[in-house]
Tab-separated table of C-alpha atoms in Angstrom:
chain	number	residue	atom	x	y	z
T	1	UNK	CA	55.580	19.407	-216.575
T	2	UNK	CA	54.293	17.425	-213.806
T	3	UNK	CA	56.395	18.518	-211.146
T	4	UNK	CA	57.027	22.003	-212.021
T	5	UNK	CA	53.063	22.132	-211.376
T	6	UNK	CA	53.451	20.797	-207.891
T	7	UNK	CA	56.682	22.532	-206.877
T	8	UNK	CA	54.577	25.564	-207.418
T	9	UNK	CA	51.487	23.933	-205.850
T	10	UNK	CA	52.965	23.136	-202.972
T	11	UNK	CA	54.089	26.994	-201.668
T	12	UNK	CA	50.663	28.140	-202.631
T	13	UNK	CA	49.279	25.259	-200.283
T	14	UNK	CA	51.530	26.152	-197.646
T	15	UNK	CA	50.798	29.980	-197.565
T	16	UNK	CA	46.738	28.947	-197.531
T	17	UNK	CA	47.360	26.690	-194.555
T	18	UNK	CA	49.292	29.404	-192.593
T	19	UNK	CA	46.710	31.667	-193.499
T	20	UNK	CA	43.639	29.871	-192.367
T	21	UNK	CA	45.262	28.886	-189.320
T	22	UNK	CA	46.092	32.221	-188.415
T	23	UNK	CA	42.956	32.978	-188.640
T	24	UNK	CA	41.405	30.327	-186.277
T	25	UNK	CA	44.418	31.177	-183.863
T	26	UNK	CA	43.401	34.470	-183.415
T	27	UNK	CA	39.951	33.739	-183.198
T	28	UNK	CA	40.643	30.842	-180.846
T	29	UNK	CA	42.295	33.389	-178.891
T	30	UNK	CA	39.553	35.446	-178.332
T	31	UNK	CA	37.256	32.753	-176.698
T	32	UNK	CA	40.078	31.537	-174.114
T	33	UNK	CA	39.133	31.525	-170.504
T	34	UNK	CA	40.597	30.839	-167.394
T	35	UNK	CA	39.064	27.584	-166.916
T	36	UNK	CA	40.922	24.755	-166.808
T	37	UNK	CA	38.728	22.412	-169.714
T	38	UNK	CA	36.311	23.048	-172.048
T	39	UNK	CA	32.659	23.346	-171.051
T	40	UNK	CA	29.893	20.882	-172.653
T	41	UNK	CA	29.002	23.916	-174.822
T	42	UNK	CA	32.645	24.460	-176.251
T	43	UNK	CA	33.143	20.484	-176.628
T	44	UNK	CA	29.586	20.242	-178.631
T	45	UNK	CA	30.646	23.550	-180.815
T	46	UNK	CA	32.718	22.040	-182.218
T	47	UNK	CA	33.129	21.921	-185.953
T	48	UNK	CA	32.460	18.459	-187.589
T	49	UNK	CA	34.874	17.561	-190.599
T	50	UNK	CA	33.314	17.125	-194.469
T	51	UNK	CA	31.362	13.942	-195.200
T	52	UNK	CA	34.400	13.503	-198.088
T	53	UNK	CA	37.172	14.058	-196.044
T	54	UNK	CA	39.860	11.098	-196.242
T	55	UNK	CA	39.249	10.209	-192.494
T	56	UNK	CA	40.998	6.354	-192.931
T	57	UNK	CA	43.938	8.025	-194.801
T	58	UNK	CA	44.836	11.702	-193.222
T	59	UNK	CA	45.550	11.335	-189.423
T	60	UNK	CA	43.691	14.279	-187.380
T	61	UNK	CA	45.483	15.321	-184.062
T	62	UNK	CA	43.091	14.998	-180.908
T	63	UNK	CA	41.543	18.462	-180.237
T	64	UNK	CA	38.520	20.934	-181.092
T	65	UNK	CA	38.213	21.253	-184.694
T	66	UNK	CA	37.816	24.972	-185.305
T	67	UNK	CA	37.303	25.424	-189.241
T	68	UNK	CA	36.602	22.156	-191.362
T	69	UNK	CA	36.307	22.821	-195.081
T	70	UNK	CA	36.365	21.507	-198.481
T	71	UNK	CA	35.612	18.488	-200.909
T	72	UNK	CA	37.365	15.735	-202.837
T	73	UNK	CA	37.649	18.575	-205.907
T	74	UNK	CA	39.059	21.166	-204.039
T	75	UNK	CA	40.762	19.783	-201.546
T	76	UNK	CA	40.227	20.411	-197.286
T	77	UNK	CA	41.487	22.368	-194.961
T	78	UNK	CA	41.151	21.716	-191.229
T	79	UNK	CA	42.084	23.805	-188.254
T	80	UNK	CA	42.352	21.866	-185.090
T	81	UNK	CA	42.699	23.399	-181.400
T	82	UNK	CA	44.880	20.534	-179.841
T	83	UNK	CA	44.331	19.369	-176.359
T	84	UNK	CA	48.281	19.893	-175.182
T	85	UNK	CA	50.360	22.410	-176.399
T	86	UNK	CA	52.381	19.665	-178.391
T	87	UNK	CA	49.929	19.494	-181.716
T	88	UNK	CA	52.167	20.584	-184.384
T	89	UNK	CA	54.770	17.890	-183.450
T	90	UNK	CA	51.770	15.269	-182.906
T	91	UNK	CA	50.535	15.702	-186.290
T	92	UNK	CA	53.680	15.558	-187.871
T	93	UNK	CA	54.485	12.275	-186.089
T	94	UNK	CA	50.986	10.824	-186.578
T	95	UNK	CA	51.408	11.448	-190.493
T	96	UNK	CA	54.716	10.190	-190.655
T	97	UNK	CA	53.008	7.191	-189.043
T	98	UNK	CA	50.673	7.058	-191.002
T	99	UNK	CA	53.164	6.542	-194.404
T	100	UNK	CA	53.551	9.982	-195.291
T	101	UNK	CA	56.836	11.439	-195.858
T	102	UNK	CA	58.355	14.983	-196.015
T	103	UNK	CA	58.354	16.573	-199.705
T	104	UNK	CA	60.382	19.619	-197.889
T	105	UNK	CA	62.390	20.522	-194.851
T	106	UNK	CA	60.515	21.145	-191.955
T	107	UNK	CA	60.348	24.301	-189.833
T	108	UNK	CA	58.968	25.314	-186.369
T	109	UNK	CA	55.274	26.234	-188.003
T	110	UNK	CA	55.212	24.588	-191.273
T	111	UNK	CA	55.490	20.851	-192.438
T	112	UNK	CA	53.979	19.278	-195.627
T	113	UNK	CA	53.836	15.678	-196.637
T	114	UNK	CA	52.839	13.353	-199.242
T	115	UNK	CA	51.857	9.668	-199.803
T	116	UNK	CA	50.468	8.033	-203.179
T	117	UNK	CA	47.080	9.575	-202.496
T	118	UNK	CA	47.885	12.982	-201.072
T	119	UNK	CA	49.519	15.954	-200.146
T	120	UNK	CA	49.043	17.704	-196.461
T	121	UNK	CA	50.435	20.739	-195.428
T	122	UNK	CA	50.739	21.125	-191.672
T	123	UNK	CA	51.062	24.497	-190.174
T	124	UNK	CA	51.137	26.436	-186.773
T	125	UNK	CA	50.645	30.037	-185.819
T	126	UNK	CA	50.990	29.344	-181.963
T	127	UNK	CA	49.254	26.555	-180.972
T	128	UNK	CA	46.165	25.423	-182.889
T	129	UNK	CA	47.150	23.273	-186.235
T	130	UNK	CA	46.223	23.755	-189.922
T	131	UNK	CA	45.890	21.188	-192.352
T	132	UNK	CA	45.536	21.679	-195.997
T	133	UNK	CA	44.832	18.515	-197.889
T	134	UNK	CA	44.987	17.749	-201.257
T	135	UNK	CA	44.437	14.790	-203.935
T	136	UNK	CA	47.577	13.764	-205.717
């Protein structure tokens, strides 16, 4: 019973990560600029992740983190805007660093992977990167 729970689990995370990061992209979008870095403003606006968020155990990409939900309950979800335009395949590589491995096959915009602890989904509408975490 176990894993029919998380076989369905795991599109519904999936489709919530794509979703909120769609979201941020297109908001993201809307603030671009033509200058080349981010101002002191942008860099301090930044949002700040959840007290409860497993910091030692989920690897964040480098970047400006948009959206920053959640709680150890519920679960997180963070949207970050990367620094190069190479995020999605950084934070796939820094969780497979990190232990994690793939509990499905991998496409351009959507990734998710699980240790002993947890479950992240990793998705991309364009650039910025989703991640939808949850407690095993």
């Amino acid at each position: 019973m176990h894993n029919a729970h998380k076989k369905l689990f795991i599109p519904a995370v999936i489709a919530a990560a794509l979703t909120i990061g769609s979201l941020a992209g297109c908001a993201s979008g809307s603030a671009s600029d033509s200058s080349a870095s981010p101002s002191a403003s942008e860099t301090t606006a930044s949002a700040q992740l959840p007290a409860s968020f497993p910091k030692s155990d989920v690897p964040i990409i480098d970047g400006t983190i948009l959206v920053a939900r959640g709680d150890a309950d519920n679960g997180w979800s963070v949207t970050v805007q990367p620094e190069g335009k190479t995020g999605f395949a950084d934070a796939k590589a820094a969780l497979e660093k990190a232990g994690y491995t793939p509990t499905t096959e991998a496409t351009d915009t959507k990734a998710v992977y699980a240790n002993d602890k947890y479950t992240v989904a990793v998705g991309t509408p364009g650039v910025s990167v989703t991640y939808t975490v949850t407690a095993n």
